[in-house]
GROMACS .gro file of C-alpha atoms in nm:
model
  431
    1MET     CA    1  -0.319  -2.771  -0.079
    2SER     CA    2  -0.203  -3.002  -0.326
    3GLN     CA    3  -0.479  -2.939  -0.518
    4PHE     CA    4  -0.382  -2.630  -0.514
    5PHE     CA    5  -0.020  -2.636  -0.683
    6GLN     CA    6  -0.174  -2.860  -0.957
    7GLU     CA    7  -0.445  -2.608  -1.027
    8ILE     CA    8  -0.169  -2.354  -1.076
    9TRP     CA    9   0.111  -2.582  -1.238
   10SER     CA   10  -0.181  -2.609  -1.525
   11ARG     CA   11  -0.184  -2.263  -1.589
   12LYS     CA   12   0.196  -2.183  -1.556
   13ARG     CA   13   0.175  -2.037  -1.929
   14VAL     CA   14  -0.013  -1.751  -1.779
   15PHE     CA   15   0.268  -1.659  -1.579
   16LEU     CA   16   0.450  -1.521  -1.839
   17LEU     CA   17   0.169  -1.258  -1.817
   18PHE     CA   18   0.174  -1.266  -1.442
   19VAL     CA   19   0.532  -1.194  -1.357
   20PRO     CA   20   0.614  -0.868  -1.556
   21LEU     CA   21   0.292  -0.709  -1.420
   22THR     CA   22   0.383  -0.844  -1.069
   23LEU     CA   23   0.759  -0.666  -1.104
   24LEU     CA   24   0.626  -0.335  -1.232
   25TYR     CA   25   0.401  -0.317  -0.934
   26SER     CA   26   0.684  -0.401  -0.706
   27THR     CA   27   0.875  -0.105  -0.818
   28SER     CA   28   0.597   0.143  -0.782
   29TYR     CA   29   0.547   0.000  -0.448
   30PHE     CA   30   0.918   0.100  -0.399
   31GLN     CA   31   0.846   0.437  -0.484
   32ARG     CA   32   0.602   0.495  -0.237
   33THR     CA   33   0.785   0.332   0.061
   34ALA     CA   34   1.111   0.485  -0.013
   35ILE     CA   35   1.016   0.846  -0.051
   36PRO     CA   36   1.031   1.048   0.174
   37GLY     CA   37   1.081   0.852   0.489
   38GLN     CA   38   1.436   0.692   0.380
   39ILE     CA   39   1.591   1.020   0.245
   40PHE     CA   40   1.381   1.319   0.488
   41ASN     CA   41   1.694   1.427   0.604
   42GLN     CA   42   1.869   1.447   0.229
   43LEU     CA   43   1.514   1.603   0.103
   44GLN     CA   44   1.537   1.859   0.388
   45ASN     CA   45   1.916   1.954   0.336
   46ASP     CA   46   1.899   1.957  -0.055
   47LEU     CA   47   1.577   2.097  -0.146
   48SER     CA   48   1.560   2.351   0.165
   49MET     CA   49   1.260   2.211   0.276
   50ASP     CA   50   1.078   2.201   0.639
   51ALA     CA   51   0.954   1.865   0.738
   52VAL     CA   52   0.573   1.962   0.617
   53HIS     CA   53   0.710   2.040   0.302
   54VAL     CA   54   0.883   1.738   0.228
   55THR     CA   55   0.599   1.505   0.369
   56TYR     CA   56   0.405   1.711   0.056
   57ILE     CA   57   0.636   1.493  -0.151
   58GLY     CA   58   0.451   1.181  -0.008
   59ALA     CA   59   0.145   1.290  -0.017
   60ALA     CA   60   0.116   1.438  -0.398
   61PHE     CA   61   0.197   1.061  -0.485
   62ILE     CA   62  -0.051   0.924  -0.274
   63TYR     CA   63  -0.308   1.203  -0.273
   64ILE     CA   64  -0.353   1.138  -0.685
   65TYR     CA   65  -0.295   0.760  -0.647
   66SER     CA   66  -0.569   0.724  -0.412
   67LEU     CA   67  -0.816   0.967  -0.580
   68SER     CA   68  -0.765   0.769  -0.914
   69GLN     CA   69  -0.859   0.430  -0.735
   70LEU     CA   70  -1.230   0.432  -0.793
   71PHE     CA   71  -1.230   0.528  -1.168
   72ILE     CA   72  -0.913   0.323  -1.239
   73GLY     CA   73  -1.113   0.019  -1.086
   74TYR     CA   74  -1.382   0.132  -1.302
   75LEU     CA   75  -1.171   0.186  -1.658
   76VAL     CA   76  -1.022  -0.189  -1.555
   77ASP     CA   77  -1.347  -0.357  -1.474
   78ARG     CA   78  -1.463  -0.209  -1.833
   79PHE     CA   79  -1.163  -0.212  -2.056
   80GLY     CA   80  -0.936  -0.460  -1.897
   81ALA     CA   81  -0.591  -0.433  -1.766
   82ARG     CA   82  -0.400  -0.458  -2.045
   83ARG     CA   83  -0.501  -0.090  -2.201
   84VAL     CA   84  -0.506   0.076  -1.832
   85VAL     CA   85  -0.191  -0.087  -1.759
   86THR     CA   86  -0.031   0.022  -2.095
   87LEU     CA   87  -0.140   0.402  -2.037
   88GLY     CA   88  -0.076   0.378  -1.665
   89GLY     CA   89   0.276   0.228  -1.686
   90LEU     CA   90   0.388   0.512  -1.916
   91LEU     CA   91   0.308   0.789  -1.698
   92PHE     CA   92   0.422   0.605  -1.412
   93CYS     CA   93   0.788   0.546  -1.590
   94ILE     CA   94   0.788   0.898  -1.691
   95GLY     CA   95   0.738   1.035  -1.321
   96VAL     CA   96   1.011   0.815  -1.139
   97ILE     CA   97   1.240   0.933  -1.422
   98SER     CA   98   1.172   1.289  -1.392
   99PHE     CA   99   1.149   1.315  -0.993
  100PRO     CA  100   1.547   1.296  -0.936
  101LEU     CA  101   1.631   1.532  -1.213
  102LEU     CA  102   1.425   1.838  -1.083
  103ASN     CA  103   1.498   2.120  -0.812
  104ASN     CA  104   1.187   2.330  -0.828
  105HIS     CA  105   0.981   2.223  -0.543
  106SER     CA  106   0.651   2.250  -0.752
  107LEU     CA  107   0.770   2.069  -1.063
  108VAL     CA  108   0.881   1.799  -0.778
  109TYR     CA  109   0.571   1.751  -0.692
  110VAL     CA  110   0.390   1.725  -1.038
  111ALA     CA  111   0.648   1.461  -1.100
  112ARG     CA  112   0.540   1.245  -0.789
  113MET     CA  113   0.153   1.320  -0.883
  114ILE     CA  114   0.253   1.185  -1.239
  115ALA     CA  115   0.389   0.845  -1.082
  116GLY     CA  116   0.107   0.843  -0.852
  117ILE     CA  117  -0.156   0.793  -1.101
  118GLY     CA  118   0.033   0.554  -1.332
  119ALA     CA  119   0.098   0.345  -0.998
  120GLY     CA  120  -0.239   0.361  -0.927
  121THR     CA  121  -0.342   0.109  -1.225
  122MET     CA  122  -0.117  -0.171  -1.147
  123TYR     CA  123  -0.281  -0.315  -0.803
  124LEU     CA  124  -0.609  -0.336  -0.968
  125SER     CA  125  -0.518  -0.470  -1.276
  126LEU     CA  126  -0.339  -0.752  -1.066
  127LEU     CA  127  -0.657  -0.813  -0.869
  128ARG     CA  128  -0.842  -0.865  -1.209
  129GLU     CA  129  -0.572  -1.054  -1.365
  130SER     CA  130  -0.557  -1.264  -1.077
  131ASP     CA  131  -0.886  -1.375  -1.097
  132ARG     CA  132  -0.891  -1.393  -1.446
  133LEU     CA  133  -0.577  -1.605  -1.499
  134PHE     CA  134  -0.609  -1.832  -1.180
  135GLY     CA  135  -0.972  -1.846  -1.069
  136ARG     CA  136  -1.167  -1.745  -0.807
  137GLU     CA  137  -1.077  -2.015  -0.590
  138ASN     CA  138  -0.718  -1.972  -0.544
  139TYR     CA  139  -0.790  -1.580  -0.551
  140SER     CA  140  -0.660  -1.561  -0.188
  141VAL     CA  141  -0.346  -1.749  -0.249
  142MET     CA  142  -0.246  -1.524  -0.550
  143ILE     CA  143  -0.358  -1.183  -0.407
  144GLY     CA  144  -0.092  -1.329  -0.129
  145VAL     CA  145   0.181  -1.359  -0.374
  146VAL     CA  146   0.090  -1.006  -0.526
  147PHE     CA  147   0.090  -0.846  -0.170
  148VAL     CA  148   0.436  -1.025  -0.093
  149CYS     CA  149   0.566  -0.897  -0.431
  150GLY     CA  150   0.487  -0.538  -0.334
  151TYR     CA  151   0.645  -0.556  -0.019
  152ALA     CA  152   0.933  -0.689  -0.181
  153GLY     CA  153   0.971  -0.328  -0.353
  154GLY     CA  154   0.886  -0.197  -0.021
  155LEU     CA  155   1.169  -0.380   0.139
  156PHE     CA  156   1.443  -0.292  -0.127
  157GLY     CA  157   1.323   0.103  -0.040
  158THR     CA  158   1.425   0.058   0.319
  159LEU     CA  159   1.765  -0.052   0.480
  160PRO     CA  160   1.906  -0.161   0.083
  161PHE     CA  161   1.775   0.204  -0.016
  162GLU     CA  162   1.882   0.401   0.283
  163ARG     CA  163   2.251   0.238   0.237
  164LEU     CA  164   2.297   0.274  -0.130
  165THR     CA  165   2.170   0.672  -0.071
  166ALA     CA  166   2.453   0.693   0.188
  167ALA     CA  167   2.705   0.529  -0.057
  168PHE     CA  168   2.577   0.751  -0.344
  169PRO     CA  169   2.376   1.050  -0.450
  170TRP     CA  170   2.008   0.978  -0.404
  171ARG     CA  171   1.923   1.088  -0.727
  172ASN     CA  172   2.146   0.880  -0.872
  173VAL     CA  173   1.981   0.567  -0.703
  174LEU     CA  174   1.689   0.707  -0.773
  175LEU     CA  175   1.741   0.738  -1.125
  176ALA     CA  176   1.865   0.421  -1.179
  177ALA     CA  177   1.547   0.244  -0.996
  178GLY     CA  178   1.319   0.466  -1.256
  179LEU     CA  179   1.506   0.291  -1.578
  180LEU     CA  180   1.464  -0.032  -1.400
  181SER     CA  181   1.073   0.055  -1.404
  182CYS     CA  182   1.101   0.111  -1.755
  183PHE     CA  183   1.262  -0.225  -1.833
  184PHE     CA  184   0.998  -0.357  -1.662
  185TYR     CA  185   0.708  -0.154  -1.841
  186ILE     CA  186   0.870  -0.285  -2.194
  187TRP     CA  187   0.869  -0.660  -2.044
  188PHE     CA  188   0.483  -0.568  -1.962
  189LEU     CA  189   0.440  -0.418  -2.343
  190ILE     CA  190   0.584  -0.733  -2.499
  191ALA     CA  191   0.410  -1.021  -2.301
  192TYR     CA  192   0.050  -0.837  -2.333
  193SER     CA  193   0.113  -0.855  -2.719
  194THR     CA  194   0.042  -1.211  -2.712
  195LYS     CA  195  -0.247  -1.402  -2.787
  196ASP     CA  196  -0.314  -1.454  -2.339
  197GLY     CA  197  -0.233  -1.112  -2.276
  198LYS     CA  198  -0.492  -0.975  -2.538
  199ALA     CA  199  -0.759  -1.193  -2.334
  200SER     CA  200  -0.811  -0.938  -2.090
  201SER     CA  201  -0.965  -0.705  -2.350
  202PRO     CA  202  -1.310  -0.611  -2.311
  203ALA     CA  203  -1.471  -0.854  -2.433
  204ALA     CA  204  -1.341  -1.106  -2.171
  205VAL     CA  205  -1.494  -0.818  -1.922
  206THR     CA  206  -1.822  -0.829  -1.712
  207LYS     CA  207  -2.055  -0.525  -1.867
  208THR     CA  208  -2.224  -0.403  -1.560
  209SER     CA  209  -2.430  -0.064  -1.530
  210GLY     CA  210  -2.157   0.164  -1.444
  211LEU     CA  211  -2.348   0.429  -1.233
  212LYS     CA  212  -2.628   0.190  -1.075
  213GLU     CA  213  -2.344  -0.062  -0.944
  214THR     CA  214  -2.153   0.205  -0.833
  215CYS     CA  215  -2.447   0.367  -0.643
  216ARG     CA  216  -2.508   0.009  -0.498
  217MET     CA  217  -2.183  -0.010  -0.374
  218PHE     CA  218  -2.159   0.342  -0.246
  219ALA     CA  219  -2.525   0.230  -0.041
  220ASN     CA  220  -2.330  -0.062   0.110
  221ILE     CA  221  -2.295  -0.024   0.479
  222PRO     CA  222  -2.070  -0.298   0.589
  223LEU     CA  223  -1.856  -0.225   0.316
  224TRP     CA  224  -1.818   0.132   0.477
  225LEU     CA  225  -1.737  -0.017   0.812
  226ASP     CA  226  -1.509  -0.247   0.618
  227VAL     CA  227  -1.284   0.049   0.482
  228PHE     CA  228  -1.283   0.268   0.785
  229CYS     CA  229  -1.132  -0.025   0.990
  230GLY     CA  230  -0.882  -0.115   0.676
  231THR     CA  231  -0.794   0.214   0.615
  232LEU     CA  232  -0.718   0.296   0.986
  233ASN     CA  233  -0.505   0.007   1.019
  234PHE     CA  234  -0.345   0.062   0.700
  235SER     CA  235  -0.270   0.460   0.728
  236ILE     CA  236  -0.090   0.426   1.083
  237TYR     CA  237   0.132   0.150   0.935
  238PHE     CA  238   0.221   0.328   0.569
  239VAL     CA  239   0.303   0.618   0.796
  240ILE     CA  240   0.511   0.447   1.030
  241GLN     CA  241   0.687   0.255   0.739
  242THR     CA  242   0.713   0.513   0.473
  243VAL     CA  243   0.710   0.849   0.671
  244VAL     CA  244   0.795   0.888   1.059
  245GLY     CA  245   0.905   0.549   1.197
  246LYS     CA  246   1.289   0.631   1.079
  247LYS     CA  247   1.309   0.952   1.199
  248LEU     CA  248   1.105   0.820   1.503
  249LEU     CA  249   1.372   0.566   1.603
  250HIS     CA  250   1.636   0.824   1.544
  251ASP     CA  251   1.488   1.102   1.736
  252ALA     CA  252   1.295   0.942   2.023
  253ALA     CA  253   1.494   0.636   2.091
  254GLY     CA  254   1.825   0.732   2.007
  255MET     CA  255   1.877   0.523   1.696
  256SER     CA  256   2.132   0.573   1.419
  257SER     CA  257   2.061   0.632   1.091
  258GLY     CA  258   2.162   0.309   0.982
  259GLY     CA  259   2.000   0.120   1.311
  260ALA     CA  260   1.688   0.323   1.227
  261ALA     CA  261   1.639   0.198   0.884
  262GLY     CA  262   1.772  -0.160   0.952
  263VAL     CA  263   1.439  -0.158   1.206
  264ILE     CA  264   1.201  -0.055   0.873
  265PHE     CA  265   1.359  -0.300   0.657
  266ALA     CA  266   1.274  -0.584   0.943
  267LEU     CA  267   0.941  -0.450   0.983
  268THR     CA  268   0.863  -0.482   0.571
  269LEU     CA  269   1.042  -0.835   0.589
  270VAL     CA  270   0.807  -0.914   0.888
  271CYS     CA  271   0.493  -0.766   0.711
  272MET     CA  272   0.585  -0.976   0.413
  273THR     CA  273   0.618  -1.292   0.599
  274VAL     CA  274   0.293  -1.263   0.751
  275LEU     CA  275   0.067  -1.160   0.434
  276MET     CA  276   0.165  -1.473   0.282
  277SER     CA  277   0.106  -1.690   0.587
  278SER     CA  278  -0.230  -1.495   0.628
  279ALA     CA  279  -0.353  -1.525   0.276
  280THR     CA  280  -0.265  -1.932   0.259
  281LEU     CA  281  -0.457  -1.924   0.625
  282THR     CA  282  -0.757  -1.757   0.524
  283ARG     CA  283  -0.793  -2.061   0.235
  284LEU     CA  284  -0.716  -2.322   0.467
  285CYS     CA  285  -1.002  -2.180   0.697
  286ASN     CA  286  -1.246  -2.204   0.414
  287ASN     CA  287  -1.225  -1.894   0.340
  288ARG     CA  288  -1.288  -1.695   0.647
  289ARG     CA  289  -1.238  -1.355   0.672
  290LYS     CA  290  -1.326  -1.196   1.041
  291PRO     CA  291  -1.087  -1.344   1.269
  292LEU     CA  292  -0.770  -1.190   1.112
  293MET     CA  293  -0.967  -0.852   1.103
  294VAL     CA  294  -1.032  -0.880   1.493
  295PHE     CA  295  -0.673  -1.009   1.558
  296ALA     CA  296  -0.559  -0.693   1.350
  297SER     CA  297  -0.786  -0.422   1.503
  298THR     CA  298  -0.719  -0.550   1.833
  299LEU     CA  299  -0.342  -0.595   1.819
  300GLU     CA  300  -0.341  -0.218   1.685
  301VAL     CA  301  -0.495  -0.071   2.019
  302ILE     CA  302  -0.233  -0.283   2.216
  303ASN     CA  303   0.045  -0.124   1.971
  304ILE     CA  304   0.003   0.239   2.025
  305SER     CA  305  -0.073   0.169   2.410
  306VAL     CA  306   0.257   0.021   2.424
  307MET     CA  307   0.407   0.317   2.213
  308CYS     CA  308   0.274   0.589   2.435
  309CYS     CA  309   0.403   0.401   2.722
  310ALA     CA  310   0.728   0.423   2.538
  311LEU     CA  311   0.723   0.782   2.454
  312TYR     CA  312   0.597   0.876   2.799
  313PHE     CA  313   0.884   0.721   3.034
  314LYS     CA  314   1.122   0.726   2.751
  315LEU     CA  315   1.186   0.348   2.741
  316PRO     CA  316   1.474   0.149   2.608
  317SER     CA  317   1.470   0.131   2.187
  318TRP     CA  318   1.444  -0.248   2.205
  319VAL     CA  319   1.030  -0.161   2.319
  320PHE     CA  320   1.009   0.050   2.021
  321ILE     CA  321   1.146  -0.225   1.792
  322ALA     CA  322   0.909  -0.462   1.947
  323CYS     CA  323   0.631  -0.218   1.893
  324PHE     CA  324   0.700  -0.167   1.511
  325ILE     CA  325   0.725  -0.517   1.456
  326SER     CA  326   0.390  -0.567   1.636
  327PHE     CA  327   0.269  -0.300   1.365
  328ALA     CA  328   0.398  -0.512   1.096
  329ILE     CA  329   0.214  -0.813   1.199
  330ALA     CA  330  -0.117  -0.637   1.237
  331SER     CA  331  -0.057  -0.498   0.897
  332GLY     CA  332   0.050  -0.855   0.726
  333THR     CA  333  -0.354  -0.950   0.819
  334LEU     CA  334  -0.536  -0.688   0.642
  335ILE     CA  335  -0.531  -0.839   0.328
  336SER     CA  336  -0.865  -0.971   0.488
  337PHE     CA  337  -0.991  -0.627   0.482
  338SER     CA  338  -0.921  -0.604   0.121
  339LEU     CA  339  -1.085  -0.949   0.002
  340THR     CA  340  -1.388  -0.847   0.213
  341ALA     CA  341  -1.455  -0.514   0.029
  342GLN     CA  342  -1.441  -0.655  -0.274
  343GLU     CA  343  -1.679  -0.980  -0.172
  344LEU     CA  344  -1.937  -0.752  -0.020
  345GLY     CA  345  -2.035  -0.618  -0.337
  346SER     CA  346  -2.120  -0.839  -0.720
  347PRO     CA  347  -1.843  -0.991  -0.966
  348GLY     CA  348  -1.914  -0.725  -1.205
  349THR     CA  349  -1.782  -0.479  -0.934
  350MET     CA  350  -1.512  -0.630  -0.797
  351THR     CA  351  -1.237  -0.366  -0.929
  352ARG     CA  352  -1.440  -0.100  -0.868
  353SER     CA  353  -1.492  -0.240  -0.471
  354ALA     CA  354  -1.092  -0.265  -0.446
  355GLY     CA  355  -1.050   0.063  -0.591
  356PHE     CA  356  -1.280   0.248  -0.336
  357TYR     CA  357  -1.094   0.055  -0.042
  358ASN     CA  358  -0.778   0.115  -0.165
  359MET     CA  359  -0.889   0.488  -0.241
  360THR     CA  360  -0.970   0.512   0.148
  361ASN     CA  361  -0.667   0.335   0.216
  362TYR     CA  362  -0.415   0.593   0.067
  363LEU     CA  363  -0.667   0.939   0.146
  364GLY     CA  364  -0.598   0.798   0.494
  365VAL     CA  365  -0.232   0.811   0.435
  366VAL     CA  366  -0.249   1.151   0.283
  367MET     CA  367  -0.443   1.290   0.557
  368LEU     CA  368  -0.200   1.150   0.835
  369SER     CA  369   0.130   1.228   0.698
  370PRO     CA  370   0.106   1.597   0.650
  371LEU     CA  371  -0.073   1.548   1.030
  372VAL     CA  372   0.285   1.405   1.108
  373GLY     CA  373   0.483   1.701   1.007
  374TRP     CA  374   0.259   1.924   1.150
  375PHE     CA  375   0.265   1.744   1.483
  376LEU     CA  376   0.681   1.764   1.467
  377ASP     CA  377   0.682   2.134   1.360
  378LYS     CA  378   0.431   2.237   1.652
  379PHE     CA  379   0.505   2.022   1.963
  380GLY     CA  380   0.868   1.866   1.822
  381ASN     CA  381   1.087   2.185   1.974
  382PRO     CA  382   1.328   2.099   1.643
  383VAL     CA  383   1.719   2.115   1.694
  384THR     CA  384   2.021   2.125   1.475
  385LYS     CA  385   2.266   1.845   1.561
  386GLU     CA  386   2.550   1.789   1.306
  387GLY     CA  387   2.326   1.934   1.048
  388VAL     CA  388   2.010   1.670   1.115
  389VAL     CA  389   1.697   1.845   1.215
  390ILE     CA  390   1.574   1.633   1.561
  391HIS     CA  391   1.239   1.673   1.738
  392SER     CA  392   1.123   1.595   2.052
  393PRO     CA  393   0.929   1.266   2.208
  394ASP     CA  394   0.658   1.505   2.325
  395ALA     CA  395   0.516   1.562   1.982
  396TYR     CA  396   0.555   1.186   1.882
  397LEU     CA  397   0.359   1.120   2.228
  398LYS     CA  398   0.069   1.364   2.141
  399LEU     CA  399   0.070   1.175   1.775
  400PHE     CA  400   0.009   0.850   1.867
  401ILE     CA  401  -0.215   0.958   2.203
  402CYS     CA  402  -0.485   1.079   1.912
  403LEU     CA  403  -0.391   0.743   1.704
  404LEU     CA  404  -0.506   0.551   2.006
  405ILE     CA  405  -0.879   0.700   2.007
  406LEU     CA  406  -0.906   0.616   1.668
  407ALA     CA  407  -0.773   0.286   1.698
  408VAL     CA  408  -0.999   0.207   2.004
  409THR     CA  409  -1.334   0.296   1.784
  410GLY     CA  410  -1.208   0.101   1.496
  411ALA     CA  411  -1.120  -0.212   1.732
  412ILE     CA  412  -1.527  -0.202   1.844
  413ILE     CA  413  -1.676  -0.137   1.483
  414VAL     CA  414  -1.456  -0.434   1.328
  415HIS     CA  415  -1.722  -0.664   1.543
  416PHE     CA  416  -1.982  -0.555   1.311
  417ILE     CA  417  -1.860  -0.644   0.975
  418PRO     CA  418  -2.047  -0.953   0.810
  419GLU     CA  419  -1.814  -1.287   0.732
  420THR     CA  420  -1.827  -1.325   0.336
  421ARG     CA  421  -1.609  -1.680   0.352
  422GLY     CA  422  -1.484  -1.598  -0.044
  423LYS     CA  423  -1.831  -1.548  -0.157
  424PHE     CA  424  -1.995  -1.259  -0.328
  425GLN     CA  425  -2.296  -1.099  -0.138
  426ARG     CA  426  -2.460  -0.984  -0.454
  427GLN     CA  427  -2.517  -1.062  -0.804
  428ASP     CA  428  -2.466  -0.807  -1.128
  429GLN     CA  429  -2.747  -0.590  -1.214
  430ARG     CA  430  -2.764  -0.568  -1.559
  431SER     CA  431  -2.826  -0.291  -1.772
   0.00000   0.00000   0.00000
């Protein structure tokens, strides 16, 4: 690892570019994590929404975010990170500033969609810039840093955000977060106006045949297997973290709002730690990806099985907490799926492959989030206590039984994904 630190130190000047883009990405992750899960009850009451329509607020952001990923991946491959984030960051800032100022349901959804498409430009641009600025040999570790910084924003979107919205109006807190995003965006514009920043223009980007290479990517069966398993694991964790986890702990485990938010905070912190550790571990293990992939899929089956038992037998709250922490551990190793998705293609389509993987990840979230709301409204027998809607454990149990069937399928399929060992499996096809 000493060689790694020497290489990074020799490129310390490029951190002036890496830092503002990473911080901007972190604020976008905050938006994904904080809304709607941490203010679920406030949104229900303040905007007069039922559970399904509250989940649509999160889905509006994630839906456009996910669908844009493949196209944005092509734009980053073709035009470079600077130009893509310049436009995307502006859209993101407009969306996050306008959301807390609105009351109309349709306009609320539109604001979240605008923020979602802007946020979609940041992650893929960071992938391309990590490769350009630090080299492929350091890529897995730097991507670990990117994930940790993103999850740091998500971490602030759990207990700190819940406590702030308990002390101040949720609209004011989100408006302040939006202004912070604007500050990071301006910092990014200044940093990328330098010579090093302009180097990410099209001249530095590999030119590949867009249609031909994209078709080759879609015909890659191992990529589809990787995408399915990674999406399944990510969707379950993300929905627990951002949509239903806090409410499940409150409704089924009998925890207070602050205590439940504290668990989500700890869950995110554990995931951050495991992310950085797993990224470093892949480097130390000669860039082997598959062991972590098998571990994540197996642990997911175990976690969901225990959750079903906890809900059916009404086990103590510490069992639910242990399961949540285990979900975070499994999610922390998902970086191996993302790296494999990029390496199953060619260097020139790296960002497109990452965009395809990221797109399916969040499409999975989009499909699962309304399903959660439907289960709660259909089977939850909701009752109102002290102004808060409470759902029965039976709805959560039915949901996790469905998830268990999917998780077992993923745990079988993961064994058929090839090991890439940090190397691209294909070469670019020139036009």
